[in-house]
N, CA, C and O atoms as a GROMACS GRO file, in nm:
protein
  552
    1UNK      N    1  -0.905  15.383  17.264
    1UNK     CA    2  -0.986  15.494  17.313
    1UNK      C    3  -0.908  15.624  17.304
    1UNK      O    4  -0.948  15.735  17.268
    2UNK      N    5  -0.773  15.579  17.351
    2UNK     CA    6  -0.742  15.758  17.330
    2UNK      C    7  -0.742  15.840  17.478
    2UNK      O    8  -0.824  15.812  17.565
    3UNK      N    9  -0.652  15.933  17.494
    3UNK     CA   10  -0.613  16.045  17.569
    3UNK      C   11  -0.702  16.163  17.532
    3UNK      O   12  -0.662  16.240  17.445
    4UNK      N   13  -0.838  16.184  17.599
    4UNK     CA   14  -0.897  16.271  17.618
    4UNK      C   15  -0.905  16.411  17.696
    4UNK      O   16  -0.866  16.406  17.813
    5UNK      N   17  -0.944  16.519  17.655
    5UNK     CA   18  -0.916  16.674  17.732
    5UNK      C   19  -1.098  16.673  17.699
    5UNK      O   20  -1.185  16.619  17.631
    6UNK      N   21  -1.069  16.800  17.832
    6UNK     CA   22  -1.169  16.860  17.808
    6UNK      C   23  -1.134  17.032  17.762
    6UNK      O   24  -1.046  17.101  17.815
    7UNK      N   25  -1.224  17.072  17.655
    7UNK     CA   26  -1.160  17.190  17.599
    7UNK      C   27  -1.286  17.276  17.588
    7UNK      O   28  -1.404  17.245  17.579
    8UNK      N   29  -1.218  17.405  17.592
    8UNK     CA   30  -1.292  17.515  17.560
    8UNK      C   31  -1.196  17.639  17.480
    8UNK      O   32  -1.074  17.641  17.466
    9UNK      N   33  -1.298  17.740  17.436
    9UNK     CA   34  -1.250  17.810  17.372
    9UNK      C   35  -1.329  17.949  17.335
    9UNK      O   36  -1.442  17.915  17.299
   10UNK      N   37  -1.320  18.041  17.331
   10UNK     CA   38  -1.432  18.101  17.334
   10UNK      C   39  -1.364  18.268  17.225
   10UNK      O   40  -1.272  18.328  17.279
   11UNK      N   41  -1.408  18.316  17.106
   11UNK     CA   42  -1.320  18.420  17.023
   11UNK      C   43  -1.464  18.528  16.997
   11UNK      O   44  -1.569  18.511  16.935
   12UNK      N   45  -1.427  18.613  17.056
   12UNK     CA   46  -1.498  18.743  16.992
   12UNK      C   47  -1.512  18.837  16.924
   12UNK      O   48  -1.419  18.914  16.948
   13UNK      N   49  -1.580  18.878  16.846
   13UNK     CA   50  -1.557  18.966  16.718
   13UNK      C   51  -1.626  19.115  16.731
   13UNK      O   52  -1.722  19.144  16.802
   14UNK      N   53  -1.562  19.186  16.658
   14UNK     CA   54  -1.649  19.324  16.686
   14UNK      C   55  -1.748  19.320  16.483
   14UNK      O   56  -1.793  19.406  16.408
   15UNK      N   57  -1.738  19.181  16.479
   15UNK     CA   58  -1.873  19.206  16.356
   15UNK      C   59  -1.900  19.079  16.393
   15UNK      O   60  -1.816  19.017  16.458
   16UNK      N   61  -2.025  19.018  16.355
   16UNK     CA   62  -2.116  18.939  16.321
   16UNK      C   63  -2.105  18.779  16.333
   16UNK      O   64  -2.091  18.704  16.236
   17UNK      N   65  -2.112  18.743  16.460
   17UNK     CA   66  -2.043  18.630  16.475
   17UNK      C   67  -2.159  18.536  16.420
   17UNK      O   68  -2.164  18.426  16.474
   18UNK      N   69  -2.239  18.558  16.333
   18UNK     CA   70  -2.314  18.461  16.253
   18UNK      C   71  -2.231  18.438  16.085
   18UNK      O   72  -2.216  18.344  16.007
   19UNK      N   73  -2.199  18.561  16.090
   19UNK     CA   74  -2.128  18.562  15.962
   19UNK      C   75  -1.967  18.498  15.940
   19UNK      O   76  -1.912  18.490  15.831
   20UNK      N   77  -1.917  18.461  16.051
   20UNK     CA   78  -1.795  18.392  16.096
   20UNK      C   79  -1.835  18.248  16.051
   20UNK      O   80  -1.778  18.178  15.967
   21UNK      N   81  -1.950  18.217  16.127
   21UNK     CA   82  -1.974  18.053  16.131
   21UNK      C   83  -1.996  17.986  16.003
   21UNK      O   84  -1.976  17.870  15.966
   22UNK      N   85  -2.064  18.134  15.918
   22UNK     CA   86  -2.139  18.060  15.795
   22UNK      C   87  -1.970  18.059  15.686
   22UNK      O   88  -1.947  18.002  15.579
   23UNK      N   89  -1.904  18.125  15.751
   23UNK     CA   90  -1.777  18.115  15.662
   23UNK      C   91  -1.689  17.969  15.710
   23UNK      O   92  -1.662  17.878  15.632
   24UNK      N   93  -1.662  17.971  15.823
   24UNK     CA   94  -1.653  17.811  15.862
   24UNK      C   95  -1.748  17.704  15.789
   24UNK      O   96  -1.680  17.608  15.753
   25UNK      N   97  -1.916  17.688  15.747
   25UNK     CA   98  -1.947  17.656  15.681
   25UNK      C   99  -1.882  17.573  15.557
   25UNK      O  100  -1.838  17.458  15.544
   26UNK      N  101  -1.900  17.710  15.454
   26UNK     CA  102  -1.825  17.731  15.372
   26UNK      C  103  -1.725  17.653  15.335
   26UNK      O  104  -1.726  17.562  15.251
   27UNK      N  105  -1.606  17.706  15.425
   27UNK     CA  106  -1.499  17.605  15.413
   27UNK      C  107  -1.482  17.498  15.358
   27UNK      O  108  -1.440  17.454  15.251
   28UNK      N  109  -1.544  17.445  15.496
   28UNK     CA  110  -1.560  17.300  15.455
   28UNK      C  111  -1.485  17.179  15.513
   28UNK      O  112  -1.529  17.065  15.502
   29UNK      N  113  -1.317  17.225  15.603
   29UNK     CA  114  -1.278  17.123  15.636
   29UNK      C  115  -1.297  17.036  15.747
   29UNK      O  116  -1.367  17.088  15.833
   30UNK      N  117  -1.272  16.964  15.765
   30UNK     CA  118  -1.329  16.876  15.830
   30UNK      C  119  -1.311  16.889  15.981
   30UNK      O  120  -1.413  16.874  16.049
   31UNK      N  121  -1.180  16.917  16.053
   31UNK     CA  122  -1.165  16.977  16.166
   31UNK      C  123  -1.249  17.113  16.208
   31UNK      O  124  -1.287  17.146  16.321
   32UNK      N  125  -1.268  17.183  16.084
   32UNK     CA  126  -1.430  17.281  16.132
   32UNK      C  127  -1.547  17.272  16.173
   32UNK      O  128  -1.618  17.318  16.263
   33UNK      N  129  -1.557  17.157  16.034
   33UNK     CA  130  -1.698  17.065  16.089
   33UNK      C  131  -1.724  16.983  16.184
   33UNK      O  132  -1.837  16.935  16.186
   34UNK      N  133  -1.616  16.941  16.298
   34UNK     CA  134  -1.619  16.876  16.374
   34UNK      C  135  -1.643  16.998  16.516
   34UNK      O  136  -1.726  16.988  16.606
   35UNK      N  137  -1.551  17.095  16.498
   35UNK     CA  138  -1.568  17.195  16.614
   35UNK      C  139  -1.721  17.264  16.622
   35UNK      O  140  -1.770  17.304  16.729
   36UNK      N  141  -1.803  17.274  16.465
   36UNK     CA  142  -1.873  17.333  16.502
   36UNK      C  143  -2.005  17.268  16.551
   36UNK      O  144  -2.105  17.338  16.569
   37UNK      N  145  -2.006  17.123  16.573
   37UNK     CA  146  -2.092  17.056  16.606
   37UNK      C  147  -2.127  17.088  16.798
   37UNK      O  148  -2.214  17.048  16.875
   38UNK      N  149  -1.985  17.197  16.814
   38UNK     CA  150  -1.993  17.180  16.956
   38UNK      C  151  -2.007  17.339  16.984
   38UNK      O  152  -2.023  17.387  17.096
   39UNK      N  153  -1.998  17.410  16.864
   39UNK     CA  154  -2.048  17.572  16.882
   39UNK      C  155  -2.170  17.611  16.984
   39UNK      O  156  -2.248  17.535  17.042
   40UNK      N  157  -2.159  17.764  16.985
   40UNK     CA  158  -2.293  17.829  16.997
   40UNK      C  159  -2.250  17.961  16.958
   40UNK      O  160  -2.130  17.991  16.953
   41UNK      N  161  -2.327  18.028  16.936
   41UNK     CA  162  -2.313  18.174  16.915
   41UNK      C  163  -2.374  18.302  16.963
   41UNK      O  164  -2.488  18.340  16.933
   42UNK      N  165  -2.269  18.380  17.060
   42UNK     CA  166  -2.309  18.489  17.150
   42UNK      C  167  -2.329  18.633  17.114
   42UNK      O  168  -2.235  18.710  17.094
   43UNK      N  169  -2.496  18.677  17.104
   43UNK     CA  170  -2.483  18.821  17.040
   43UNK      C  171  -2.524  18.902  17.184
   43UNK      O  172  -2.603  18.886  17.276
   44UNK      N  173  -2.426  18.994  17.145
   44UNK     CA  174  -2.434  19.067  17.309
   44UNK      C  175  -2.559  19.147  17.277
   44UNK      O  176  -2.587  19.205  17.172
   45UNK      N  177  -2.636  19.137  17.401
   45UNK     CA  178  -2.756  19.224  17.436
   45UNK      C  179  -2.751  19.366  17.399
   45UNK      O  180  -2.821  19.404  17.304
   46UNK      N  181  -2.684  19.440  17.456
   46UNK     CA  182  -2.639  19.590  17.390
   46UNK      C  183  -2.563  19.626  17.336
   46UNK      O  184  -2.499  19.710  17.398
   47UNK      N  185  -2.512  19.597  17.189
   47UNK     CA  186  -2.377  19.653  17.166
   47UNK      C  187  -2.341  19.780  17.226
   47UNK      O  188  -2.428  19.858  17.266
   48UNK      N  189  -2.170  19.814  17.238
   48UNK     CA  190  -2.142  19.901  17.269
   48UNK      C  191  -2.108  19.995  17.114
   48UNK      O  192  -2.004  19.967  17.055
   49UNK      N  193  -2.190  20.094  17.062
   49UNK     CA  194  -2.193  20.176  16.954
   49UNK      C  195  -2.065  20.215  16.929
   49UNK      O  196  -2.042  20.252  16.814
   50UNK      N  197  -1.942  20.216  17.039
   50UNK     CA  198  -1.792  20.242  16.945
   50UNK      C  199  -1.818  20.166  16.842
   50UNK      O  200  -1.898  20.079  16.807
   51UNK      N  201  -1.681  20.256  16.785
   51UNK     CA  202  -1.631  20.180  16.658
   51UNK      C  203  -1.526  20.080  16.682
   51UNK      O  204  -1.422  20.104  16.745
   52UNK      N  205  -1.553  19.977  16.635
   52UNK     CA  206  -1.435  19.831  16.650
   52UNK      C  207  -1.481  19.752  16.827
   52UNK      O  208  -1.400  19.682  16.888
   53UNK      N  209  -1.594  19.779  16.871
   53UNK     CA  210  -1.636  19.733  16.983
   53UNK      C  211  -1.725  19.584  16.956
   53UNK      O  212  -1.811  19.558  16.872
   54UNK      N  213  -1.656  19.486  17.086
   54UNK     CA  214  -1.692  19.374  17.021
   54UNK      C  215  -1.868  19.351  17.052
   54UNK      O  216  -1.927  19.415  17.139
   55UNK      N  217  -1.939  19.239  16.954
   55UNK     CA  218  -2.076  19.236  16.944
   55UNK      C  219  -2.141  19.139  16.956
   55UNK      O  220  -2.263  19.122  16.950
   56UNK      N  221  -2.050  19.067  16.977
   56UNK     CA  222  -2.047  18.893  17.053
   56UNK      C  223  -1.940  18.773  17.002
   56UNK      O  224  -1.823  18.784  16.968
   57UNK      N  225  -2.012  18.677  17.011
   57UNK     CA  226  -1.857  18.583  16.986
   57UNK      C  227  -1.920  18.437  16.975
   57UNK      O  228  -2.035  18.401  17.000
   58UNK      N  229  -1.788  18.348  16.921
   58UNK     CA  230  -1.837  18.160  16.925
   58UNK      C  231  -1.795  18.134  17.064
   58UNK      O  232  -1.710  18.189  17.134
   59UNK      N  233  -1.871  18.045  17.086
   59UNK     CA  234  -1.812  17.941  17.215
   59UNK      C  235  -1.778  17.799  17.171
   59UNK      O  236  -1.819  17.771  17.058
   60UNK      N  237  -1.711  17.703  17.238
   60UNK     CA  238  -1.686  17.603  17.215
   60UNK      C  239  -1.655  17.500  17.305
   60UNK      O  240  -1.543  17.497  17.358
   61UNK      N  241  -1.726  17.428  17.325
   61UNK     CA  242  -1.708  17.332  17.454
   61UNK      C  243  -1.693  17.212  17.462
   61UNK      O  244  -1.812  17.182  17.462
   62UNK      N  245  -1.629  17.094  17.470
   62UNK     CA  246  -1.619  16.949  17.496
   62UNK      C  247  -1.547  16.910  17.571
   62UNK      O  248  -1.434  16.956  17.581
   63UNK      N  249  -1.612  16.772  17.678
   63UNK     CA  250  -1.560  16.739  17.768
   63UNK      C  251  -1.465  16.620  17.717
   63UNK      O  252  -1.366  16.591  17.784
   64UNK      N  253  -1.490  16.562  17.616
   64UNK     CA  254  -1.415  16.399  17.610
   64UNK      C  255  -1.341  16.438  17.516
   64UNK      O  256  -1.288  16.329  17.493
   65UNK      N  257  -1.280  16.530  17.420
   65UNK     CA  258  -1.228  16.552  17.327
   65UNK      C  259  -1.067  16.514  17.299
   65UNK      O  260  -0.969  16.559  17.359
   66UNK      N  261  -1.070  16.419  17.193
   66UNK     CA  262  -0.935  16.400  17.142
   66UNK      C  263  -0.855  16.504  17.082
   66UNK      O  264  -0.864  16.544  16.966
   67UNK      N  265  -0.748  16.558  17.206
   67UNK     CA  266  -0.709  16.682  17.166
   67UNK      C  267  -0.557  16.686  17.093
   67UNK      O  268  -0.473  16.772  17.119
   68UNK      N  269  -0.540  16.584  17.004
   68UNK     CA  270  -0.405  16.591  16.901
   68UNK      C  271  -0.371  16.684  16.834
   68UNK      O  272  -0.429  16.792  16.827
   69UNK      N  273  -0.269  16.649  16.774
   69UNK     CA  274  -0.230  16.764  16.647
   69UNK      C  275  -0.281  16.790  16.559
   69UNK      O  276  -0.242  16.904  16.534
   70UNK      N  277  -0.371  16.750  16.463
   70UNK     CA  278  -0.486  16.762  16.407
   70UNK      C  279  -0.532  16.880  16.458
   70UNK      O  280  -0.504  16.992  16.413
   71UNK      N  281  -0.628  16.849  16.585
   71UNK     CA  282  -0.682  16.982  16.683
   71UNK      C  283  -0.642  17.094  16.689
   71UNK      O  284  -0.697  17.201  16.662
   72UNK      N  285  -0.531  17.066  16.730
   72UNK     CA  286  -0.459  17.203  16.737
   72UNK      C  287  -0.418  17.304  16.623
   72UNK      O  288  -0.430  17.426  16.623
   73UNK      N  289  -0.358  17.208  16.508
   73UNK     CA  290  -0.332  17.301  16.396
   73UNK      C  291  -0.475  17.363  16.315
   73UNK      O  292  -0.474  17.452  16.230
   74UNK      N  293  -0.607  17.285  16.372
   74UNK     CA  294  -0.735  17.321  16.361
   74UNK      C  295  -0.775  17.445  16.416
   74UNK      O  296  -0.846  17.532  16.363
   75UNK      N  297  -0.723  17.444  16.525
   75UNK     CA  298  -0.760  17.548  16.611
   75UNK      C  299  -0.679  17.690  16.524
   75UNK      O  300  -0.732  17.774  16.452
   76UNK      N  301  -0.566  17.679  16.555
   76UNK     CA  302  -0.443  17.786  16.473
   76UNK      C  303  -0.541  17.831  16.342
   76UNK      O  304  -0.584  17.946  16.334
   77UNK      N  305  -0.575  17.717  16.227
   77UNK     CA  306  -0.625  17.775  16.117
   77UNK      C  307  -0.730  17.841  16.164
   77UNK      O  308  -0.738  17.952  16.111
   78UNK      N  309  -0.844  17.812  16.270
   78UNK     CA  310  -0.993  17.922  16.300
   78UNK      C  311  -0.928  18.036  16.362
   78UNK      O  312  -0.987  18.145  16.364
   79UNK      N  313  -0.814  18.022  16.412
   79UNK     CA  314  -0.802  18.199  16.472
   79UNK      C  315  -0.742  18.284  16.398
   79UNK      O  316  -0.737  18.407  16.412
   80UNK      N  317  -0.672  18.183  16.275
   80UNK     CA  318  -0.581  18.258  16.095
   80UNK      C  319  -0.758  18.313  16.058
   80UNK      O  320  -0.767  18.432  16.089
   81UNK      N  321  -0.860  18.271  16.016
   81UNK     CA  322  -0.946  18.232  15.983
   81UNK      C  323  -1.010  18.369  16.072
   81UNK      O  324  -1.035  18.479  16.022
   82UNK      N  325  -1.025  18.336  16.194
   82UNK     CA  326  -1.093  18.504  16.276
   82UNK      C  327  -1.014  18.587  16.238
   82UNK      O  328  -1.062  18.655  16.148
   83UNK      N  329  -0.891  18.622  16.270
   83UNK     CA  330  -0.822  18.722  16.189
   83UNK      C  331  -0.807  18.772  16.051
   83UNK      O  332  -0.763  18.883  16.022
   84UNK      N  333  -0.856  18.663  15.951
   84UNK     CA  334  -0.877  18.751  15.834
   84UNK      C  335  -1.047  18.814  15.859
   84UNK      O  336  -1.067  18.935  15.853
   85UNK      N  337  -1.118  18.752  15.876
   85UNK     CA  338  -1.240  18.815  15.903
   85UNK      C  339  -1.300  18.893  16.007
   85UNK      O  340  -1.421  18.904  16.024
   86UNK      N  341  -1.181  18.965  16.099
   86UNK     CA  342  -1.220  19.052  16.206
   86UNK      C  343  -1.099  19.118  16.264
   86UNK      O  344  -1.117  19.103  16.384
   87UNK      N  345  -1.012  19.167  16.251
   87UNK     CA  346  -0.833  19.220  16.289
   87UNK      C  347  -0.857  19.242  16.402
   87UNK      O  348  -0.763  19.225  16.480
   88UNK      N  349  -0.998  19.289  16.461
   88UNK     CA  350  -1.051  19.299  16.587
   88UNK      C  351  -1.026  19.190  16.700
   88UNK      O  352  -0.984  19.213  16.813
   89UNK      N  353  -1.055  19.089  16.656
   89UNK     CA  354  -1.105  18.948  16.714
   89UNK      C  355  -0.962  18.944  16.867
   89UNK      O  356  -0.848  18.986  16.884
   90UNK      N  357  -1.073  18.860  16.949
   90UNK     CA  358  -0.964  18.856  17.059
   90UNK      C  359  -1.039  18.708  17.097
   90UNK      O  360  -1.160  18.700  17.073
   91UNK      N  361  -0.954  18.564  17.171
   91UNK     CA  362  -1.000  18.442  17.181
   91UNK      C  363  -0.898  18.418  17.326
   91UNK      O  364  -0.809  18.478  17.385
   92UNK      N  365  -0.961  18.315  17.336
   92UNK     CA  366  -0.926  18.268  17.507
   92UNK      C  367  -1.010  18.143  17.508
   92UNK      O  368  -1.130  18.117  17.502
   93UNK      N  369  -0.831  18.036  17.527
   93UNK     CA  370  -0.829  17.895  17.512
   93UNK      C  371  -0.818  17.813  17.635
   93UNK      O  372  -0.711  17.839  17.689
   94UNK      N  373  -0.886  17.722  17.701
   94UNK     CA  374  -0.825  17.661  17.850
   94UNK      C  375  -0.862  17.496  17.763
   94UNK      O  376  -0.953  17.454  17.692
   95UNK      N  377  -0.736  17.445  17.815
   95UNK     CA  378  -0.783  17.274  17.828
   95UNK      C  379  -0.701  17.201  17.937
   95UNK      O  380  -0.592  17.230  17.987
   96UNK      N  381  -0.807  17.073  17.963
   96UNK     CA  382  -0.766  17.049  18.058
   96UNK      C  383  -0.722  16.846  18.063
   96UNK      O  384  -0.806  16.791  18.135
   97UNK      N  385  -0.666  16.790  18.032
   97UNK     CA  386  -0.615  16.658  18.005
   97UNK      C  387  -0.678  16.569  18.148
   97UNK      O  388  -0.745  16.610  18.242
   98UNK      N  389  -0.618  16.418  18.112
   98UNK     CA  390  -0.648  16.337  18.208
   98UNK      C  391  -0.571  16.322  18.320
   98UNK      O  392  -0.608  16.269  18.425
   99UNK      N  393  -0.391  16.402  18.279
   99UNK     CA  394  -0.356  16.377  18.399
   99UNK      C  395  -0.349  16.507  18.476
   99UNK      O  396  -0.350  16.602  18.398
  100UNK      N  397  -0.341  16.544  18.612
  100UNK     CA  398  -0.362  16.663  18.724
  100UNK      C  399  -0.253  16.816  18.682
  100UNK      O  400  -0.256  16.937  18.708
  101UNK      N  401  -0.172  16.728  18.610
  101UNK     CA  402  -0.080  16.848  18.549
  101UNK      C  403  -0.108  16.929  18.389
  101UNK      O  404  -0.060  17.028  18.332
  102UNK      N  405  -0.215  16.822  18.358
  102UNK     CA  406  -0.188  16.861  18.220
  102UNK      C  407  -0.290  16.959  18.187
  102UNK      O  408  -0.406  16.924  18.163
  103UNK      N  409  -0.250  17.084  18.184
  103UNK     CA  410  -0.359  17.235  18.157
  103UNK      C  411  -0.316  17.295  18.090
  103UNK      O  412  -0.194  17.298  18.077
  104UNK      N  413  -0.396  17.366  18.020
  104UNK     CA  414  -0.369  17.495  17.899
  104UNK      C  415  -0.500  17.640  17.964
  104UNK      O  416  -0.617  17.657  18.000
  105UNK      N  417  -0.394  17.699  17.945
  105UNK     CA  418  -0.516  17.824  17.952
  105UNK      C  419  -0.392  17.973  17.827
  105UNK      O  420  -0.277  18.017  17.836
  106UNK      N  421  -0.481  17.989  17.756
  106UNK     CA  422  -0.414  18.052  17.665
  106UNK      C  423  -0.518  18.225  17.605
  106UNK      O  424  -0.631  18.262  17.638
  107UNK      N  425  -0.452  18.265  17.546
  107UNK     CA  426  -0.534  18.435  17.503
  107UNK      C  427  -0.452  18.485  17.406
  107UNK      O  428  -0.333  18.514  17.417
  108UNK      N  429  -0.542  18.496  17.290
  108UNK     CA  430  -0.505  18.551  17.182
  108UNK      C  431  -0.544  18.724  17.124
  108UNK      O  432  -0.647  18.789  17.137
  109UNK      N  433  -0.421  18.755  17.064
  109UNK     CA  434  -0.467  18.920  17.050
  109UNK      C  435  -0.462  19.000  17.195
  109UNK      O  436  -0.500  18.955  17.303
  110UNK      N  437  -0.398  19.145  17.168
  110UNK     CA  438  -0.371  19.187  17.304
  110UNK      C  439  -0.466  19.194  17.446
  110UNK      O  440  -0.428  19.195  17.562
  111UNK      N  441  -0.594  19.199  17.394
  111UNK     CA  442  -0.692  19.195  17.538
  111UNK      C  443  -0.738  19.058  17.523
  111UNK      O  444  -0.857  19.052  17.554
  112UNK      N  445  -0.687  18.933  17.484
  112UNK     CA  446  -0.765  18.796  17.483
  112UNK      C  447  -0.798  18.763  17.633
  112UNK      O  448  -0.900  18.709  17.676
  113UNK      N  449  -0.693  18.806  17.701
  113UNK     CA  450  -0.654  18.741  17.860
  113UNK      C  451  -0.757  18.827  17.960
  113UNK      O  452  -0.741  18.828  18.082
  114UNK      N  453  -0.865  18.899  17.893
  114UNK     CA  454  -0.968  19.020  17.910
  114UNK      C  455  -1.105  18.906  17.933
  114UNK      O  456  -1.195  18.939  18.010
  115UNK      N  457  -1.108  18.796  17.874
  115UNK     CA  458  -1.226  18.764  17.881
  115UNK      C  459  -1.264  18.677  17.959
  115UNK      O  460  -1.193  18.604  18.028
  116UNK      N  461  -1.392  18.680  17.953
  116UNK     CA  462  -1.406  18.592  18.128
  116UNK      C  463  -1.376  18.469  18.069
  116UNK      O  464  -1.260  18.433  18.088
  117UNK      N  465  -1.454  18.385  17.994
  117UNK     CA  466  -1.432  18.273  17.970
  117UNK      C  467  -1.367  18.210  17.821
  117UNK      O  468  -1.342  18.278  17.722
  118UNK      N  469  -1.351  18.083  17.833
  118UNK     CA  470  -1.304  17.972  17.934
  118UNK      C  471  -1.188  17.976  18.102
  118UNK      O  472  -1.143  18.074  18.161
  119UNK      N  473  -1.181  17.908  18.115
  119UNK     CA  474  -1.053  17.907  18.230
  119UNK      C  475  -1.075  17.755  18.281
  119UNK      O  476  -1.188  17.705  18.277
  120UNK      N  477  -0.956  17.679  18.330
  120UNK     CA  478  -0.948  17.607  18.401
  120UNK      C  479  -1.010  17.633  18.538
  120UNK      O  480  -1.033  17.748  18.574
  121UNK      N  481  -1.041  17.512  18.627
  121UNK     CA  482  -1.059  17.497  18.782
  121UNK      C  483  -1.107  17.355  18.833
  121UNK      O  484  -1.206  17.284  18.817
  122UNK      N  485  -0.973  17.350  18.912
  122UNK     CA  486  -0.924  17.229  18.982
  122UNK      C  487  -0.996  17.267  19.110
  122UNK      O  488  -1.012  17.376  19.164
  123UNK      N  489  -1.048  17.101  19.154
  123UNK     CA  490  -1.158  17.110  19.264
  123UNK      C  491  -1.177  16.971  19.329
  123UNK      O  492  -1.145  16.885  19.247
  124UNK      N  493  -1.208  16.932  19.417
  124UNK     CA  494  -1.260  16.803  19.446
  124UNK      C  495  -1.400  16.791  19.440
  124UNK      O  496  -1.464  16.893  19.465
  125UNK      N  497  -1.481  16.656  19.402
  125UNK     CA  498  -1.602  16.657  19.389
  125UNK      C  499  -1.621  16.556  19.484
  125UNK      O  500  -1.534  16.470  19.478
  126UNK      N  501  -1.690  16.541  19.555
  126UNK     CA  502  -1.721  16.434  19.627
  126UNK      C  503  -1.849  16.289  19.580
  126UNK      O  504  -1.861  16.167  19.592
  127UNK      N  505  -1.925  16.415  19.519
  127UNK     CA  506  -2.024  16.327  19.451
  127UNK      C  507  -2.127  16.299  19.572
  127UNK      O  508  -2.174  16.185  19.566
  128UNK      N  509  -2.160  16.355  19.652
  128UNK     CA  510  -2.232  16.319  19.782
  128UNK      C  511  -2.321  16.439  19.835
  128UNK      O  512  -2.266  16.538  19.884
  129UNK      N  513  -2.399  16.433  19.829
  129UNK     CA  514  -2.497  16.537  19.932
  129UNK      C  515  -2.483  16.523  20.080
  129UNK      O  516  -2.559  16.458  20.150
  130UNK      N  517  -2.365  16.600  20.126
  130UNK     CA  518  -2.315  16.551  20.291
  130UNK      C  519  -2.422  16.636  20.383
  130UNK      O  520  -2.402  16.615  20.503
  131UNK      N  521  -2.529  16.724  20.357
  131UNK     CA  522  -2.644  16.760  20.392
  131UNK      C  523  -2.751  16.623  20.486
  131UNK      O  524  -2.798  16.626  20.600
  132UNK      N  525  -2.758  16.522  20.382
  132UNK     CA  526  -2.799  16.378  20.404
  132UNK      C  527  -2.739  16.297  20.534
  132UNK      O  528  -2.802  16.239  20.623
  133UNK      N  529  -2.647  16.305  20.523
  133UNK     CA  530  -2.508  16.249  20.653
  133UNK      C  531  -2.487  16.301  20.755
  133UNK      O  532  -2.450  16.419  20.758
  134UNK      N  533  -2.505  16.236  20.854
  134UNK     CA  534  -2.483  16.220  20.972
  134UNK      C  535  -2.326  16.310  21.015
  134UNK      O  536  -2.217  16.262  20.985
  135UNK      N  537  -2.338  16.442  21.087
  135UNK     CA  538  -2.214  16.498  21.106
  135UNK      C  539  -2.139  16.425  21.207
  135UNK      O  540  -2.189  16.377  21.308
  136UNK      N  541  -1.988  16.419  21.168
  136UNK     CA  542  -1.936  16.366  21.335
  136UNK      C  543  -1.938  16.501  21.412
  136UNK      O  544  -1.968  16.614  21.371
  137UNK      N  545  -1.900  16.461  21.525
  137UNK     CA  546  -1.904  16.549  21.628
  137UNK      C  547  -1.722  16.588  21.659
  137UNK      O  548  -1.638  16.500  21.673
  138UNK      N  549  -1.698  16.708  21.665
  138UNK     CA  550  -1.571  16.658  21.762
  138UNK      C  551  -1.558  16.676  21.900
  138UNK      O  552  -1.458  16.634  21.958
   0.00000   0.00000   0.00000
């Protein structure tokens, strides 16, 4: 089965983040074609009319993901890959492994660490609607 993460990733461009994907397309390799099965693509509601202002971006999300070396040097080539096609581009990486220590939260390009998402967050779940349950008293 394998040592699973859950990962995200999220890179924004100040051109055409349709025109990014279809170049991933393109490509062709196979670690692309695997990430982009888990894409979406964000066009911001109003651009901001500067010049070099970003206009949306990819997202990328999986919870069970086998996150090896493969992955990673996958990842490195899409942000070689945003950078030839946007000098603009700024990305922001979080993953999060099976064991309690094992986290990444990362930002690429000088304002990467600017964007809201991804991010880690450690939490307890209970899994219970304690609404339902009987409070103790003290």
């Amino acid at each position: 089965m394998g040592y699973r993460s859950e990962v995200g990733f999220y890179i924004e461009f100040t051109k055409d983040p349709e025109e990014f994907i279809a170049l991933m397309k393109v490509d062709g390799r196979e670690i692309f074609k695997n990430f982009l099965e888990f894409m979406y693509i964000e066009n911001y509601p109003e651009p901001i009319l500067e010049e070099d202002a970003p206009i949306g971006g990819v997202h990328f999300h999986h919870n069970h993901w086998k996150w090896y070396e493969d992955s990673q040097l996958g990842f490195t080539e899409l942000l070689n890959m945003a950078g030839d096609f946007d000098e603009n581009f700024k990305a922001k990486f979080a993953r999060t492994g099976e064991e309690s220590d094992d986290t990444e939260e990362e930002w690429f390009n000088d304002d990467g660490y600017d964007l809201e998402y991804p991010y880690v967050v450690r939490m307890v779940e209970t899994a219970m609607d304690l609404t339902k349950l009987k409070k103790v008293e003290a």
